Structure formats: C-alpha cells, structure tokens
CSV table of C-alpha atoms in Angstrom, one decimal:
chain,number,residue,atom,x,y,z
A,198,UNK,CA,16.4,-16.4,30.4
A,199,UNK,CA,16.7,-15.4,34.1
A,200,UNK,CA,15.6,-11.9,35.0
A,201,UNK,CA,18.3,-10.0,36.9
A,202,UNK,CA,17.5,-9.4,40.5
A,203,UNK,CA,18.1,-5.6,40.2
A,204,UNK,CA,15.4,-5.5,37.5
A,205,UNK,CA,12.9,-7.2,39.8
A,206,UNK,CA,13.7,-4.8,42.7
A,207,UNK,CA,13.3,-1.8,40.5
A,208,UNK,CA,9.9,-2.8,39.2
A,209,UNK,CA,8.7,-3.7,42.7
A,210,UNK,CA,9.9,-0.4,44.0
A,211,UNK,CA,8.0,1.4,41.2
A,212,UNK,CA,4.8,-0.4,42.0
A,213,UNK,CA,5.1,0.4,45.7
A,214,UNK,CA,6.0,4.1,45.1
A,215,UNK,CA,3.5,5.3,42.5
A,216,UNK,CA,4.2,8.4,40.4
A,217,UNK,CA,2.2,11.5,41.0
A,218,UNK,CA,1.3,11.4,37.3
A,219,UNK,CA,-2.3,10.4,36.5
A,220,UNK,CA,-2.7,6.6,36.2
A,221,UNK,CA,-4.9,4.9,33.6
A,222,UNK,CA,-5.5,1.5,32.0
A,223,UNK,CA,-4.8,1.5,28.2
A,224,UNK,CA,-7.0,-0.2,25.6
A,225,UNK,CA,-5.1,-0.5,22.3
A,226,UNK,CA,-6.9,-1.3,19.1
A,227,UNK,CA,-5.4,-3.3,16.3
A,228,UNK,CA,-5.3,-2.2,12.7
A,229,UNK,CA,-2.2,-3.3,10.8
A,230,UNK,CA,0.2,-0.4,10.0
A,231,UNK,CA,-2.4,2.0,11.4
A,232,UNK,CA,-0.9,0.9,14.7
A,233,UNK,CA,1.7,3.6,14.0
A,234,UNK,CA,-1.0,6.1,15.1
A,235,UNK,CA,-1.0,4.4,18.5
A,236,UNK,CA,2.8,4.6,18.5
A,237,UNK,CA,2.4,8.4,18.2
A,238,UNK,CA,-0.1,8.5,21.0
A,239,UNK,CA,2.0,6.4,23.4
A,240,UNK,CA,5.1,8.5,22.5
A,241,UNK,CA,3.3,11.6,23.7
A,242,UNK,CA,1.7,9.9,26.8
A,243,UNK,CA,5.2,8.8,27.9
A,244,UNK,CA,6.4,12.4,28.0
A,245,UNK,CA,7.0,14.0,31.5
A,246,UNK,CA,3.6,15.6,31.5
A,247,UNK,CA,1.8,12.5,30.3
A,248,UNK,CA,0.4,9.5,32.1
A,249,UNK,CA,1.3,6.3,33.9
A,250,UNK,CA,-0.2,2.9,33.0
A,251,UNK,CA,-1.7,0.2,35.4
A,252,UNK,CA,-2.8,-2.3,32.8
A,253,UNK,CA,-2.7,-2.6,29.0
A,254,UNK,CA,-5.2,-4.6,26.9
A,255,UNK,CA,-4.1,-4.9,23.3
A,256,UNK,CA,-5.1,-6.7,20.1
A,257,UNK,CA,-3.0,-7.3,17.0
A,258,UNK,CA,-0.9,-4.1,16.4
A,259,UNK,CA,-2.1,-2.8,19.8
A,260,UNK,CA,-0.7,-5.9,21.5
A,261,UNK,CA,2.6,-5.5,19.7
A,262,UNK,CA,2.8,-1.8,20.7
A,263,UNK,CA,2.1,-2.8,24.3
A,264,UNK,CA,4.8,-5.5,24.4
A,265,UNK,CA,7.4,-3.4,22.7
A,266,UNK,CA,6.7,-0.5,25.1
A,267,UNK,CA,6.9,-2.7,28.2
A,268,UNK,CA,10.2,-4.2,27.0
A,269,UNK,CA,11.7,-0.8,26.7
A,270,UNK,CA,10.3,0.5,29.9
A,271,UNK,CA,11.6,-2.3,32.1
A,272,UNK,CA,15.0,-2.2,30.5
A,273,UNK,CA,15.2,1.6,30.9
A,274,UNK,CA,14.0,1.3,34.6
A,275,UNK,CA,16.9,-1.0,35.3
A,276,UNK,CA,19.3,1.5,33.8
A,277,UNK,CA,18.1,4.7,35.4
A,278,UNK,CA,14.7,4.7,37.1
A,279,UNK,CA,11.3,6.0,36.0
A,280,UNK,CA,12.5,8.9,33.8
A,281,UNK,CA,14.9,6.6,31.9
A,282,UNK,CA,12.2,4.0,31.7
A,283,UNK,CA,9.8,6.3,29.8
A,284,UNK,CA,12.6,7.5,27.5
A,285,UNK,CA,13.7,3.9,26.7
A,286,UNK,CA,10.1,2.9,26.1
A,287,UNK,CA,9.8,5.8,23.5
A,288,UNK,CA,13.0,4.7,21.9
A,289,UNK,CA,11.9,1.0,21.8
A,290,UNK,CA,8.7,2.0,20.0
A,291,UNK,CA,10.5,4.1,17.5
A,292,UNK,CA,13.0,1.4,16.8
A,293,UNK,CA,10.2,-1.2,16.3
A,294,UNK,CA,8.3,0.9,13.7
A,295,UNK,CA,11.6,1.8,12.0
A,296,UNK,CA,12.3,-1.9,11.6
A,297,UNK,CA,8.7,-2.5,10.3
A,298,UNK,CA,9.3,0.1,7.6
A,299,UNK,CA,12.5,-1.6,6.4
A,300,UNK,CA,11.0,-5.0,5.9
A,301,UNK,CA,8.2,-4.5,3.3
A,302,UNK,CA,4.5,-5.0,3.8
A,303,UNK,CA,4.8,-7.4,6.7
A,304,UNK,CA,1.2,-7.0,7.9
A,305,UNK,CA,0.1,-8.6,4.7
A,306,UNK,CA,3.0,-10.2,2.7
A,307,UNK,CA,0.9,-10.7,-0.4
A,308,UNK,CA,0.3,-7.0,-0.9
A,309,UNK,CA,2.4,-4.4,-2.7
A,310,UNK,CA,4.6,-1.7,-1.3
A,311,UNK,CA,3.9,2.0,-2.1
A,312,UNK,CA,7.4,3.3,-1.3
A,313,UNK,CA,5.9,6.7,-0.7
A,314,UNK,CA,4.6,7.1,-4.2
A,315,UNK,CA,1.0,7.5,-3.2
A,316,UNK,CA,1.3,10.6,-1.0
A,317,UNK,CA,-0.8,12.0,0.4
A,318,UNK,CA,-3.4,9.1,0.2
A,319,UNK,CA,-1.1,6.1,0.9
A,320,UNK,CA,-3.9,3.7,-0.2
A,321,UNK,CA,-2.5,0.6,-1.8
A,322,UNK,CA,-5.6,0.1,-3.9
A,323,UNK,CA,-4.4,2.9,-6.1
A,324,UNK,CA,-1.6,0.6,-7.3
A,325,UNK,CA,-2.3,-1.2,-10.6
A,326,UNK,CA,-2.7,-4.9,-9.8
A,327,UNK,CA,-3.8,-4.5,-6.2
A,328,UNK,CA,-7.4,-5.6,-6.8
A,329,UNK,CA,-6.1,-8.6,-8.7
A,330,UNK,CA,-3.8,-9.5,-5.8
A,331,UNK,CA,-6.7,-9.0,-3.3
A,332,UNK,CA,-8.9,-11.4,-5.3
A,333,UNK,CA,-6.0,-13.9,-5.5
A,334,UNK,CA,-5.6,-13.9,-1.7
A,335,UNK,CA,-9.4,-14.5,-1.3
A,336,UNK,CA,-9.3,-17.4,-3.7
A,337,UNK,CA,-6.4,-19.3,-2.3
A,338,UNK,CA,-5.8,-19.9,1.4
A,339,UNK,CA,-2.5,-19.1,3.2
A,340,UNK,CA,-1.9,-22.8,3.5
A,341,UNK,CA,-1.8,-23.0,-0.3
A,342,UNK,CA,0.0,-19.6,-0.9
A,343,UNK,CA,2.5,-19.9,1.9
A,344,UNK,CA,2.9,-23.6,2.8
A,345,UNK,CA,6.1,-23.0,4.7
A,346,UNK,CA,4.2,-20.5,6.9
A,347,UNK,CA,6.8,-17.8,6.5
A,348,UNK,CA,6.0,-14.7,8.6
A,349,UNK,CA,8.4,-11.7,8.5
A,350,UNK,CA,6.4,-9.9,11.2
A,351,UNK,CA,7.5,-12.6,13.7
A,352,UNK,CA,11.1,-11.9,13.1
A,353,UNK,CA,10.6,-8.2,13.6
A,354,UNK,CA,8.7,-8.7,16.8
A,355,UNK,CA,11.3,-11.1,18.1
A,356,UNK,CA,14.0,-8.5,17.7
A,357,UNK,CA,12.1,-5.9,19.8
A,358,UNK,CA,10.1,-7.9,22.4
A,359,UNK,CA,11.8,-9.7,25.3
A,360,UNK,CA,9.0,-12.0,26.6
A,361,UNK,CA,10.7,-12.6,30.0
A,362,UNK,CA,10.8,-8.8,30.5
A,363,UNK,CA,7.1,-8.5,29.6
A,364,UNK,CA,6.4,-11.3,32.2
A,365,UNK,CA,8.3,-9.3,34.8
A,366,UNK,CA,6.4,-6.1,34.0
A,367,UNK,CA,3.1,-8.1,34.3
A,368,UNK,CA,4.0,-9.4,37.7
A,369,UNK,CA,5.4,-6.2,39.3
A,370,UNK,CA,4.5,-3.2,37.3
A,371,UNK,CA,2.0,-3.1,34.4
A,372,UNK,CA,0.0,-6.1,33.3
A,373,UNK,CA,-0.4,-6.8,29.6
A,374,UNK,CA,-3.5,-8.6,28.3
A,375,UNK,CA,-3.3,-9.9,24.7
A,376,UNK,CA,-6.5,-11.1,22.9
A,377,UNK,CA,-6.7,-13.8,20.2
A,378,UNK,CA,-9.7,-15.6,18.8
A,379,UNK,CA,-10.1,-19.4,19.2
A,380,UNK,CA,-10.8,-20.9,15.8
A,381,UNK,CA,-12.6,-23.9,17.3
A,382,UNK,CA,-14.9,-22.0,19.8
A,383,UNK,CA,-15.1,-18.5,18.3
A,384,UNK,CA,-14.4,-17.1,21.7
A,385,UNK,CA,-11.8,-14.7,22.9
A,386,UNK,CA,-8.7,-16.0,24.6
A,387,UNK,CA,-6.8,-13.5,26.8
A,388,UNK,CA,-3.1,-14.2,27.4
A,389,UNK,CA,-1.3,-12.6,30.3
A,390,UNK,CA,1.7,-13.1,32.6
A,391,UNK,CA,3.3,-16.5,32.0
A,392,UNK,CA,0.8,-17.4,29.3
A,393,UNK,CA,2.2,-14.5,27.2
A,394,UNK,CA,4.6,-15.9,24.5
A,395,UNK,CA,5.7,-14.8,21.1
A,396,UNK,CA,3.1,-17.2,19.7
A,397,UNK,CA,0.4,-15.4,21.7
A,398,UNK,CA,1.4,-12.1,20.2
A,399,UNK,CA,1.5,-13.5,16.7
A,400,UNK,CA,-1.9,-15.2,17.2
A,401,UNK,CA,-3.4,-11.8,18.2
A,402,UNK,CA,-2.2,-10.5,14.8
A,403,UNK,CA,-3.0,-13.5,12.7
A,404,UNK,CA,-5.4,-12.5,9.8
A,405,UNK,CA,-6.9,-15.8,8.6
A,406,UNK,CA,-6.8,-14.9,4.9
A,407,UNK,CA,-3.1,-13.9,5.2
A,408,UNK,CA,-1.4,-16.2,7.7
A,409,UNK,CA,-1.9,-19.8,8.9
A,410,UNK,CA,-3.6,-20.1,12.3
A,411,UNK,CA,-1.2,-20.0,15.2
A,412,UNK,CA,-1.4,-23.1,17.3
A,413,UNK,CA,-0.9,-22.8,21.1
A,414,UNK,CA,-1.1,-26.0,23.2
A,415,UNK,CA,-2.8,-27.7,20.2
A,416,UNK,CA,-5.5,-25.0,19.8
A,417,UNK,CA,-5.5,-22.8,16.6
A,418,UNK,CA,-6.0,-19.0,17.0
A,419,UNK,CA,-6.7,-16.1,14.7
A,420,UNK,CA,-6.6,-12.3,15.0
A,421,UNK,CA,-8.1,-11.1,18.3
A,422,UNK,CA,-10.0,-8.3,16.6
A,423,UNK,CA,-12.9,-10.6,15.8
A,424,UNK,CA,-13.7,-11.0,19.5
A,425,UNK,CA,-12.1,-8.1,21.3
A,426,UNK,CA,-10.6,-5.0,19.6
A,427,UNK,CA,-9.5,-4.5,22.2
A,428,UNK,CA,-11.1,-6.5,25.1
A,429,UNK,CA,-12.0,-4.2,28.0
A,430,UNK,CA,-13.1,-6.8,30.6
A,431,UNK,CA,-9.5,-7.9,31.5
A,432,UNK,CA,-8.8,-4.3,32.7
A,433,UNK,CA,-12.1,-4.1,34.5
A,434,UNK,CA,-11.7,-7.3,36.5
A,435,UNK,CA,-7.9,-7.4,37.0
A,436,UNK,CA,-6.8,-3.9,37.9
A,437,UNK,CA,-7.9,-1.5,40.6
A,438,UNK,CA,-7.7,1.5,38.2
A,439,UNK,CA,-11.1,3.1,37.3
A,440,UNK,CA,-9.9,5.1,34.3
A,441,UNK,CA,-9.6,3.4,30.9
A,442,UNK,CA,-8.1,5.2,28.0
A,443,UNK,CA,-9.1,3.7,24.6
A,444,UNK,CA,-6.8,4.5,21.7
A,445,UNK,CA,-9.1,4.1,18.7
A,446,UNK,CA,-7.8,3.6,15.1
A,447,UNK,CA,-10.7,1.8,13.5
A,448,UNK,CA,-13.5,4.0,12.2
A,449,UNK,CA,-17.0,3.5,13.6
A,450,UNK,CA,-18.6,5.4,10.7
A,451,UNK,CA,-18.1,5.8,7.0
A,452,UNK,CA,-20.0,8.6,5.3
A,453,UNK,CA,-19.6,7.1,1.8
A,454,UNK,CA,-21.5,4.1,0.6
A,455,UNK,CA,-19.2,1.3,-0.6
A,456,UNK,CA,-20.0,0.0,-4.1
A,457,UNK,CA,-16.9,-1.9,-5.2
A,458,UNK,CA,-16.8,-5.5,-3.9
A,459,UNK,CA,-13.5,-4.9,-2.2
A,460,UNK,CA,-14.9,-1.8,-0.5
A,461,UNK,CA,-17.9,-3.7,0.7
A,462,UNK,CA,-15.8,-6.4,2.2
A,463,UNK,CA,-13.5,-3.9,3.8
A,464,UNK,CA,-16.5,-2.1,5.5
A,465,UNK,CA,-17.9,-5.5,6.6
A,466,UNK,CA,-14.5,-6.2,8.2
A,467,UNK,CA,-14.5,-2.8,10.0
A,468,UNK,CA,-18.0,-3.4,11.4
A,469,UNK,CA,-17.0,-6.9,12.5
A,470,UNK,CA,-13.9,-5.7,14.2
A,471,UNK,CA,-15.8,-3.0,16.1
A,472,UNK,CA,-18.8,-5.2,17.2
A,473,UNK,CA,-17.2,-6.6,20.4
A,474,UNK,CA,-16.0,-3.2,21.5
A,475,UNK,CA,-19.4,-1.7,21.0
A,476,UNK,CA,-21.0,-4.5,23.0
A,477,UNK,CA,-18.6,-3.9,25.9
A,478,UNK,CA,-19.3,-0.2,25.7
A,479,UNK,CA,-23.0,-0.8,25.8
A,480,UNK,CA,-22.6,-2.9,29.0
A,481,UNK,CA,-20.4,-0.3,30.6
A,482,UNK,CA,-22.9,2.5,29.8
A,483,UNK,CA,-25.7,0.3,31.3
A,484,UNK,CA,-23.8,-0.3,34.6
A,485,UNK,CA,-22.9,3.3,34.9
A,486,UNK,CA,-26.6,4.2,34.5
A,487,UNK,CA,-27.6,1.7,37.2
A,488,UNK,CA,-24.9,3.0,39.5
A,489,UNK,CA,-26.1,6.6,39.0
A,490,UNK,CA,-29.7,5.6,39.8
A,491,UNK,CA,-28.5,3.6,42.9
A,492,UNK,CA,-30.0,0.4,41.6
A,493,UNK,CA,-26.9,-1.8,42.1
A,494,UNK,CA,-24.3,-2.1,44.8
A,495,UNK,CA,-21.3,0.3,44.1
A,496,UNK,CA,-19.1,-1.9,46.2
A,497,UNK,CA,-19.4,-4.7,43.6
A,498,UNK,CA,-19.2,-2.7,40.4
A,499,UNK,CA,-16.6,-0.2,39.2
A,500,UNK,CA,-17.9,3.2,38.2
A,501,UNK,CA,-15.5,3.5,35.3
A,502,UNK,CA,-14.2,6.7,33.9
A,503,UNK,CA,-13.9,6.2,30.1
A,504,UNK,CA,-11.6,8.2,27.9
A,505,UNK,CA,-10.6,8.0,24.2
A,506,UNK,CA,-7.9,9.4,21.9
A,507,UNK,CA,-8.9,9.2,18.3
A,508,UNK,CA,-8.6,11.3,15.1
A,509,UNK,CA,-11.3,10.0,12.7
A,510,UNK,CA,-11.2,13.0,10.4
A,511,UNK,CA,-7.5,12.7,9.6
A,512,UNK,CA,-7.5,8.9,9.4
A,513,UNK,CA,-10.7,8.8,7.2
A,514,UNK,CA,-8.8,9.2,3.9
A,515,UNK,CA,-6.8,6.0,4.6
A,516,UNK,CA,-8.8,3.0,3.6
A,517,UNK,CA,-8.4,-0.6,4.6
A,518,UNK,CA,-5.7,-1.2,1.9
A,519,UNK,CA,-3.4,1.3,3.7
A,520,UNK,CA,-3.3,-1.0,6.7
A,521,UNK,CA,-0.8,-3.1,4.8
A,522,UNK,CA,1.3,-0.1,3.8
A,523,UNK,CA,4.6,0.0,5.8
A,524,UNK,CA,6.2,2.8,3.9
A,525,UNK,CA,8.4,4.9,6.2
A,526,UNK,CA,6.8,8.2,5.2
A,527,UNK,CA,3.3,6.8,5.9
A,528,UNK,CA,4.2,5.4,9.3
A,529,UNK,CA,5.7,8.7,10.3
A,530,UNK,CA,2.6,10.5,9.1
A,531,UNK,CA,0.5,8.2,11.3
A,532,UNK,CA,2.8,8.7,14.3
A,533,UNK,CA,2.6,12.5,13.9
A,534,UNK,CA,-1.2,12.3,13.8
A,535,UNK,CA,-1.3,10.2,16.9
A,536,UNK,CA,1.2,12.4,18.8
A,537,UNK,CA,-0.9,15.5,17.9
A,538,UNK,CA,-4.2,13.8,18.9
A,539,UNK,CA,-2.7,12.8,22.3
A,540,UNK,CA,-1.4,16.3,22.8
A,541,UNK,CA,-4.8,17.8,22.2
A,542,UNK,CA,-6.4,15.2,24.5
A,543,UNK,CA,-4.0,15.8,27.4
A,544,UNK,CA,-4.6,19.5,27.2
A,545,UNK,CA,-8.3,19.1,27.3
A,546,UNK,CA,-8.8,16.1,29.6
A,547,UNK,CA,-5.7,15.2,31.6
A,548,UNK,CA,-7.3,16.7,34.7
A,549,UNK,CA,-10.4,14.5,34.2
A,550,UNK,CA,-8.3,11.4,35.1
A,551,UNK,CA,-9.5,10.0,38.5
A,552,UNK,CA,-12.5,12.3,38.6
A,553,UNK,CA,-14.9,11.9,35.6
A,554,UNK,CA,-15.3,10.4,32.1
A,555,UNK,CA,-14.3,12.5,29.1
A,556,UNK,CA,-15.9,10.1,26.6
A,557,UNK,CA,-19.6,10.1,26.0
A,558,UNK,CA,-20.2,6.4,25.4
A,559,UNK,CA,-23.8,6.7,24.3
A,560,UNK,CA,-23.1,9.4,21.8
A,561,UNK,CA,-19.9,7.9,20.3
A,562,UNK,CA,-20.6,4.2,20.4
A,563,UNK,CA,-24.4,3.7,20.7
A,564,UNK,CA,-25.7,6.3,18.4
A,565,UNK,CA,-27.8,7.9,21.1
A,566,UNK,CA,-26.4,11.4,20.9
C-alpha cells in the first residue's frame, strides 16, 4: 500500500516542529493481557498535559500497544494535526483492547475464560480444570495441539495495525523497536522500520508452549521477553533523547513463597523475563556512576534520565494465570490502574523530564537500596 503524500508531509512537519510537551523514549514491557495496564498509562500520557515520544521499544503486548498507538497517531495526524493525532491514538488503543475482549483468551488459546466471574481476583487458576489444562499444555507442544497453527491474536492485530503506517512513523516521527528471541541463537532480534512486519509483531508475542515459532526469512522466533522485556539499548543507540520512561507490568519481587508446581514455574518465568532488563539497568547504573566520577568521556556516552510508571501493589493480586484473562471487566480494571498510575507519575515527575532521573535504579532493580 502506498502512503499518501499528505501523510508523509504531516509527519515530516511534526518532526521538524517539535511540541513544547516533554519528550521521552518509551520502554513497554510485555505480559499478556496485563498489557491493558500499559494501555491505561499511554491513554493518560497522550492527554494534552502528557508527553511526546521519540522512540518506542516494545516486547510482546508492549510491541502491540506501540504499533496500535502509532497507527492511530499517524492516521489522526493526517486528519487534523497533533491534537487529532493524540485523540486518534487513544481511540485506536481503546478499539484494540475492546476487540481483544470480544475474542476469548487470545493470549493463550488453551486456557479458560472467566467472563467476569472471578472478580475481584480475576485469576484463572481459580477455575476448576485450569491446573489440568496447564499440565496438558506443558505435556503436548503447540505443534501437536494446534497443527494448523491457528492464532486468533494475529487476526485482531491485523485489524488494528497498518504496517505501512508504522513504517512511516518510524521514518519521520517516532521509531518503533520490536524485540523477538531467535530460537537458534538465543539472542535478541530487534525489528524496526522496513523490517517491521505483522510476523515480527507476532514473533515478539510468541510464547513457545502456546504457539508455534514464527519464521521470518527462514529463522524461527519466540517471545522477545526472554531476551529483552523490553530491550533498552535500541533507544540508547538510535535516538537522541536522554529520557527513557519504562512502563513496568512484571513484578520484580513476590513476598510469598511459591509451593505449588504451577506457582514455582510461574515465578521462574517472571524471573527469566526480568533478567535481561535487570542486566541493562545494571549497565546503565554503572555508566551513570562513571560519568558522575568523570572517569569516561561524556561526549561518547549518554547520561540517561531514567523514569518508571508501575503499580506493583495493585497488580500483585493478579498472578500469572490472569495474563491469559481477556475478560472485558478485567481489561478495564487494568486500564484504570494504569491511567491512575500515570496520572500520579505525571503530577510528581513530569518536570523531571530533561533534567534528572526520577527512578532510583540501584534501589529498584539492583537491590542496593
């Protein structure tokens, strides 16, 4: 599909005439239906008193949120400039998550749907038969369970993401970086600009026990959360912005000790999905310390300002099983939590953008506080 010339001109004009709103890079974590929390955060950040975005690095649900938002933003910009772009981006995200809620448990087709019956917990492991279904999925591979490789999530994404529009945003406005994990090498693969395809988005959200690996140019890929949830280095090396705002939905800590086998596996998965992010945060903290002590050349290294929107306390009751729950009431609950968390963060830290970090990396990620 050819991008209309007026759309290209509008995006180029926006890049050349930046808004007075504070500008950040976004780092969007994945986490199944918990990505609706990120929807709520983005919904608030797109308000008039919110932020502008230079680059977006997303994994799994974070990548989908980024692609949907950019699709709506570009289309809105063509219709009526920046204000319309933000409004249309908000509408696009709302339409995407409404569609998700209407098509069953698409983040894991082999799980059961709660239909709001589990309020306020929304944890699917309370449903009789869930543990049996979980064991069934761990016993048989998606190649045996789903030989036709049916994926309802792909159909939903295809309805709400226009890949050519995302390409245009990457080239002239806001660059999107999508991380997937190479099955062969175990390394992260970051897709951006013309490399970004529907397959790349689906690869980033491909849980290996649920879906068959997504093949791109003959290479199989799994969920990007194993190697970057999300990857920060594409933002560091490919944008000029010094402020990175992480929207975190995966818990770093669990106060309770898991004793059931499924809870042990879920906690191991959380630890694995956080490991790469913690590693990057450790490196960022190290570079910041060296810069502060004048031990490295500030002309070669960014002195990053790190920020984070999260709500661990309110998300804590929702365990890993709830990440497959696409009940409308649950998704709206998560959205409202994210919206409120972003509102609190903006009130406390919007003025920090461009001046200082509002996230204590060592205390939050390295256990040094």
